Amino acid sequence: MNAAIENKTFYGRDFLTLLDYKPNEIEALLRNALEIKQNKAQYADALKGQSLGMIFENASTRTRVSFEVGMTQLGGHALFLSPRDMQIGRGEPVKDTANVLSRYVDAIMIRTNSHELVCELAEHASVPVINALTDAYHPCQAMADLLTIYEHKKVLKGLKLAYVGDGNNVAHSLLAAGAKVGMDVSIATPVGYEVDKDIFEKAKKAAEETGATLIQTNDAKEAVKDADVIYTDVWASMGYEQEQDERMKQFNEYQVNTELAALAKDDFIFLHCLPAHRGEEVSADIIDGTHSVVYDQAENRLHAQKAILLALLTNS
Ligand code: CP
Ligand code: NVA
């Protein structure tokens, strides 16, 4: 394996939130992702014979395809597991599911609303568990986001990222990501849709190590002022669809559009985890415009996750 890959401290661990990892570990994962992206062929057998079980309780395009393709490109295999077809969907305990799957697969990836359920699964599984989105965090997305920002800005520490919209899982992971790499993160949400207080405090504590400034405000203009990166996400996440109409009213002033983006630095980049709703959280001219790097960002899910898989599954 290439010398750039440093996986020893990761082997066998879970990947539930970036808050569980040290700043130098996040940096190592990013370096590994760049290495794997540049030298894809060298890693074609790295996970030969290994299997990833992927439990999807919610819909997915990017996560499902990038994990499955990532495992294939590393010489391994991924299984799509739907709770609709599994016994867990008929009430089999999480503990039993975790123990049994651990006898078959080398890692479990799960997307479900409940972060507690993922923690319970990780507690009982003897193989690494990867959080592929819960109501609290979306750490694989945040790794791809950092990789994308780094590629476009050549630096992370000292940048300002402005997130405008719902104080959701993606916002939480961006706070954690900023805290770990020393990137300032300003989150602007409508009143009542702020980020989770406990997660914010945990991220602020982590930020003491890197000097990142983390801000939660209700003022979108204040957040976007002089930003290097503008980020937004859907106003109604999975599990909150029934609030869509109410949220359309509450979030009306929080659209990322040309007028708001004019407050950012001239060379700002625009990120969105996707899927996007043009005309709601972002105007079409921004997401389809010259500052947008959303397709690079989507591609980087593949490279960032390959680095995560290699880190958790190889002891080199
Ligand atoms: N960004 C993201 O996680 O996309 P999917 O829901 O398509 O996986
Ligand atoms: N916040 C969104 C992200 C989708 C990738 C959701 O949870 O639905």
Short mmCIF file of N, CA and C in Angstrom, two decimals, residues 129-209:
data_model
loop_
_atom_site.label_atom_id
_atom_site.label_comp_id
_atom_site.label_asym_id
_atom_site.label_seq_id
_atom_site.Cartn_x
_atom_site.Cartn_y
_atom_site.Cartn_z
N VAL A 129 -19.06 0.13 12.14
CA VAL A 129 -20.34 0.65 11.67
C VAL A 129 -20.12 2.07 11.15
N ILE A 130 -20.62 2.33 9.95
CA ILE A 130 -20.47 3.64 9.31
C ILE A 130 -21.83 4.32 9.26
N ASN A 131 -21.89 5.54 9.77
CA ASN A 131 -23.12 6.33 9.72
C ASN A 131 -23.28 6.96 8.34
N ALA A 132 -24.30 6.54 7.62
CA ALA A 132 -24.54 7.08 6.27
C ALA A 132 -25.69 8.08 6.28
N LEU A 133 -25.93 8.71 7.39
CA LEU A 133 -26.92 9.77 7.64
C LEU A 133 -27.91 9.32 8.71
N THR A 134 -27.97 10.14 9.75
CA THR A 134 -29.03 10.02 10.76
C THR A 134 -29.62 11.42 10.94
N ASP A 135 -30.59 11.53 11.86
CA ASP A 135 -31.14 12.86 12.12
C ASP A 135 -30.10 13.79 12.76
N ALA A 136 -29.02 13.23 13.29
CA ALA A 136 -28.01 14.06 13.97
C ALA A 136 -26.81 14.42 13.10
N TYR A 137 -26.34 13.49 12.30
CA TYR A 137 -25.08 13.71 11.57
C TYR A 137 -25.11 13.09 10.17
N HIS A 138 -24.20 13.61 9.32
CA HIS A 138 -23.95 13.02 8.01
C HIS A 138 -22.43 13.09 7.77
N PRO A 139 -21.66 12.29 8.51
CA PRO A 139 -20.20 12.46 8.51
C PRO A 139 -19.51 12.14 7.19
N CYS A 140 -20.04 11.18 6.43
CA CYS A 140 -19.41 10.85 5.13
C CYS A 140 -19.55 12.02 4.18
N GLN A 141 -20.71 12.69 4.26
CA GLN A 141 -20.91 13.90 3.45
C GLN A 141 -19.90 14.96 3.83
N ALA A 142 -19.69 15.15 5.12
CA ALA A 142 -18.77 16.21 5.57
C ALA A 142 -17.34 15.92 5.11
N MET A 143 -16.95 14.66 5.06
CA MET A 143 -15.60 14.34 4.56
C MET A 143 -15.48 14.72 3.08
N ALA A 144 -16.51 14.42 2.31
CA ALA A 144 -16.50 14.80 0.89
C ALA A 144 -16.50 16.32 0.74
N ASP A 145 -17.20 16.99 1.63
CA ASP A 145 -17.26 18.46 1.60
C ASP A 145 -15.87 19.04 1.85
N LEU A 146 -15.19 18.53 2.88
CA LEU A 146 -13.84 19.03 3.19
C LEU A 146 -12.89 18.79 2.02
N LEU A 147 -13.00 17.60 1.44
CA LEU A 147 -12.14 17.26 0.30
C LEU A 147 -12.37 18.23 -0.86
N THR A 148 -13.62 18.54 -1.11
CA THR A 148 -13.98 19.44 -2.22
C THR A 148 -13.49 20.86 -1.95
N ILE A 149 -13.69 21.32 -0.73
CA ILE A 149 -13.25 22.68 -0.38
C ILE A 149 -11.72 22.75 -0.50
N TYR A 150 -11.05 21.72 0.01
CA TYR A 150 -9.58 21.71 -0.06
C TYR A 150 -9.10 21.74 -1.52
N GLU A 151 -9.73 20.95 -2.36
CA GLU A 151 -9.30 20.91 -3.77
C GLU A 151 -9.47 22.27 -4.45
N HIS A 152 -10.52 22.98 -4.08
CA HIS A 152 -10.78 24.26 -4.75
C HIS A 152 -10.06 25.43 -4.10
N LYS A 153 -9.80 25.34 -2.80
CA LYS A 153 -9.19 26.48 -2.09
C LYS A 153 -7.75 26.21 -1.67
N LYS A 154 -7.30 24.96 -1.78
CA LYS A 154 -5.92 24.56 -1.43
C LYS A 154 -5.59 24.72 0.06
N VAL A 155 -6.58 24.99 0.86
CA VAL A 155 -6.41 25.18 2.30
C VAL A 155 -7.77 24.96 2.96
N LEU A 156 -7.77 24.64 4.26
CA LEU A 156 -9.03 24.57 5.00
C LEU A 156 -9.00 25.52 6.20
N LYS A 157 -7.88 25.46 6.92
CA LYS A 157 -7.74 26.27 8.13
C LYS A 157 -7.85 27.75 7.79
N GLY A 158 -8.68 28.45 8.53
CA GLY A 158 -8.81 29.89 8.35
C GLY A 158 -9.88 30.31 7.35
N LEU A 159 -10.44 29.35 6.61
CA LEU A 159 -11.53 29.70 5.69
C LEU A 159 -12.80 29.97 6.50
N LYS A 160 -13.75 30.66 5.86
CA LYS A 160 -15.07 30.83 6.47
C LYS A 160 -16.13 30.14 5.62
N LEU A 161 -16.85 29.20 6.24
CA LEU A 161 -17.97 28.54 5.56
C LEU A 161 -19.27 29.08 6.15
N ALA A 162 -20.18 29.51 5.29
CA ALA A 162 -21.50 29.96 5.73
C ALA A 162 -22.53 28.93 5.31
N TYR A 163 -23.27 28.43 6.26
CA TYR A 163 -24.35 27.48 5.97
C TYR A 163 -25.66 28.22 6.24
N VAL A 164 -26.53 28.25 5.23
CA VAL A 164 -27.80 28.97 5.36
C VAL A 164 -28.95 27.99 5.18
N GLY A 165 -29.83 27.89 6.17
CA GLY A 165 -30.98 26.99 6.02
C GLY A 165 -31.34 26.31 7.32
N ASP A 166 -31.61 25.03 7.23
CA ASP A 166 -32.11 24.26 8.38
C ASP A 166 -30.95 23.79 9.26
N GLY A 167 -31.10 23.89 10.55
CA GLY A 167 -30.06 23.41 11.48
C GLY A 167 -30.12 21.90 11.62
N ASN A 168 -29.78 21.21 10.55
CA ASN A 168 -30.04 19.76 10.48
C ASN A 168 -28.76 18.93 10.58
N ASN A 169 -28.88 17.65 10.21
CA ASN A 169 -27.75 16.71 10.23
C ASN A 169 -26.53 17.22 9.46
N VAL A 170 -26.76 17.79 8.29
CA VAL A 170 -25.65 18.28 7.47
C VAL A 170 -24.99 19.48 8.15
N ALA A 171 -25.80 20.38 8.71
CA ALA A 171 -25.25 21.53 9.45
C ALA A 171 -24.42 21.05 10.63
N HIS A 172 -24.93 20.05 11.35
CA HIS A 172 -24.19 19.51 12.51
C HIS A 172 -22.83 18.95 12.08
N SER A 173 -22.82 18.22 10.98
CA SER A 173 -21.55 17.62 10.54
C SER A 173 -20.59 18.68 10.02
N LEU A 174 -21.12 19.77 9.46
CA LEU A 174 -20.24 20.85 9.03
C LEU A 174 -19.62 21.56 10.24
N LEU A 175 -20.38 21.69 11.32
CA LEU A 175 -19.82 22.25 12.55
C LEU A 175 -18.67 21.37 13.05
N ALA A 176 -18.92 20.05 13.06
CA ALA A 176 -17.89 19.11 13.52
C ALA A 176 -16.67 19.18 12.60
N ALA A 177 -16.92 19.25 11.31
CA ALA A 177 -15.82 19.27 10.34
C ALA A 177 -14.99 20.55 10.51
N GLY A 178 -15.66 21.69 10.61
CA GLY A 178 -14.95 22.95 10.80
C GLY A 178 -14.12 22.93 12.07
N ALA A 179 -14.73 22.42 13.14
CA ALA A 179 -14.03 22.34 14.43
C ALA A 179 -12.75 21.53 14.31
N LYS A 180 -12.78 20.48 13.53
CA LYS A 180 -11.63 19.57 13.44
C LYS A 180 -10.52 20.10 12.54
N VAL A 181 -10.87 20.90 11.55
CA VAL A 181 -9.82 21.37 10.61
C VAL A 181 -9.49 22.86 10.78
N GLY A 182 -10.13 23.53 11.73
CA GLY A 182 -9.83 24.93 11.95
C GLY A 182 -10.48 25.86 10.94
N MET A 183 -11.62 25.44 10.39
CA MET A 183 -12.37 26.28 9.44
C MET A 183 -13.55 26.92 10.18
N ASP A 184 -13.69 28.23 10.06
CA ASP A 184 -14.81 28.91 10.72
C ASP A 184 -16.13 28.52 10.05
N VAL A 185 -17.15 28.28 10.86
CA VAL A 185 -18.46 27.89 10.31
C VAL A 185 -19.53 28.78 10.94
N SER A 186 -20.27 29.51 10.09
CA SER A 186 -21.40 30.32 10.56
C SER A 186 -22.68 29.71 10.02
N ILE A 187 -23.57 29.34 10.93
CA ILE A 187 -24.83 28.71 10.54
C ILE A 187 -25.95 29.74 10.71
N ALA A 188 -26.68 30.02 9.65
CA ALA A 188 -27.83 30.94 9.75
C ALA A 188 -29.11 30.17 9.50
N THR A 189 -29.99 30.17 10.50
CA THR A 189 -31.26 29.43 10.39
C THR A 189 -32.40 30.36 10.79
N PRO A 190 -33.62 30.05 10.38
CA PRO A 190 -34.77 30.77 10.94
C PRO A 190 -34.89 30.47 12.44
N VAL A 191 -35.55 31.36 13.15
CA VAL A 191 -35.81 31.12 14.57
C VAL A 191 -36.61 29.82 14.71
N GLY A 192 -36.19 28.98 15.62
CA GLY A 192 -36.90 27.71 15.84
C GLY A 192 -36.29 26.56 15.07
N TYR A 193 -35.35 26.86 14.18
CA TYR A 193 -34.73 25.79 13.37
C TYR A 193 -33.20 25.78 13.55
N GLU A 194 -32.78 26.26 14.72
CA GLU A 194 -31.34 26.31 15.03
C GLU A 194 -30.77 24.90 15.16
N VAL A 195 -29.44 24.85 15.14
CA VAL A 195 -28.77 23.55 15.33
C VAL A 195 -29.00 23.07 16.77
N ASP A 196 -28.83 21.77 16.97
CA ASP A 196 -29.00 21.16 18.28
C ASP A 196 -27.96 21.76 19.26
N LYS A 197 -28.45 22.17 20.42
CA LYS A 197 -27.57 22.86 21.39
C LYS A 197 -26.42 21.97 21.86
N ASP A 198 -26.72 20.70 22.15
CA ASP A 198 -25.67 19.78 22.65
C ASP A 198 -24.59 19.56 21.61
N ILE A 199 -25.03 19.37 20.37
CA ILE A 199 -24.05 19.14 19.30
C ILE A 199 -23.21 20.40 19.10
N PHE A 200 -23.87 21.56 19.15
CA PHE A 200 -23.14 22.83 19.00
C PHE A 200 -22.07 22.96 20.08
N GLU A 201 -22.45 22.64 21.31
CA GLU A 201 -21.48 22.75 22.43
C GLU A 201 -20.33 21.75 22.24
N LYS A 202 -20.65 20.54 21.80
CA LYS A 202 -19.58 19.54 21.57
C LYS A 202 -18.63 20.03 20.48
N ALA A 203 -19.20 20.60 19.43
CA ALA A 203 -18.36 21.09 18.33
C ALA A 203 -17.50 22.26 18.80
N LYS A 204 -18.09 23.14 19.61
CA LYS A 204 -17.33 24.29 20.13
C LYS A 204 -16.16 23.83 21.00
N LYS A 205 -16.42 22.81 21.78
CA LYS A 205 -15.35 22.25 22.64
C LYS A 205 -14.23 21.72 21.73
N ALA A 206 -14.62 20.98 20.69
CA ALA A 206 -13.62 20.43 19.77
C ALA A 206 -12.85 21.55 19.05
N ALA A 207 -13.54 22.66 18.80
CA ALA A 207 -12.92 23.77 18.06
C ALA A 207 -11.84 24.47 18.88
N GLU A 208 -11.85 24.26 20.20
CA GLU A 208 -10.81 24.90 21.03
C GLU A 208 -9.42 24.43 20.60
N GLU A 209 -9.36 23.18 20.10
CA GLU A 209 -8.07 22.62 19.71
C GLU A 209 -7.52 23.24 18.43
#
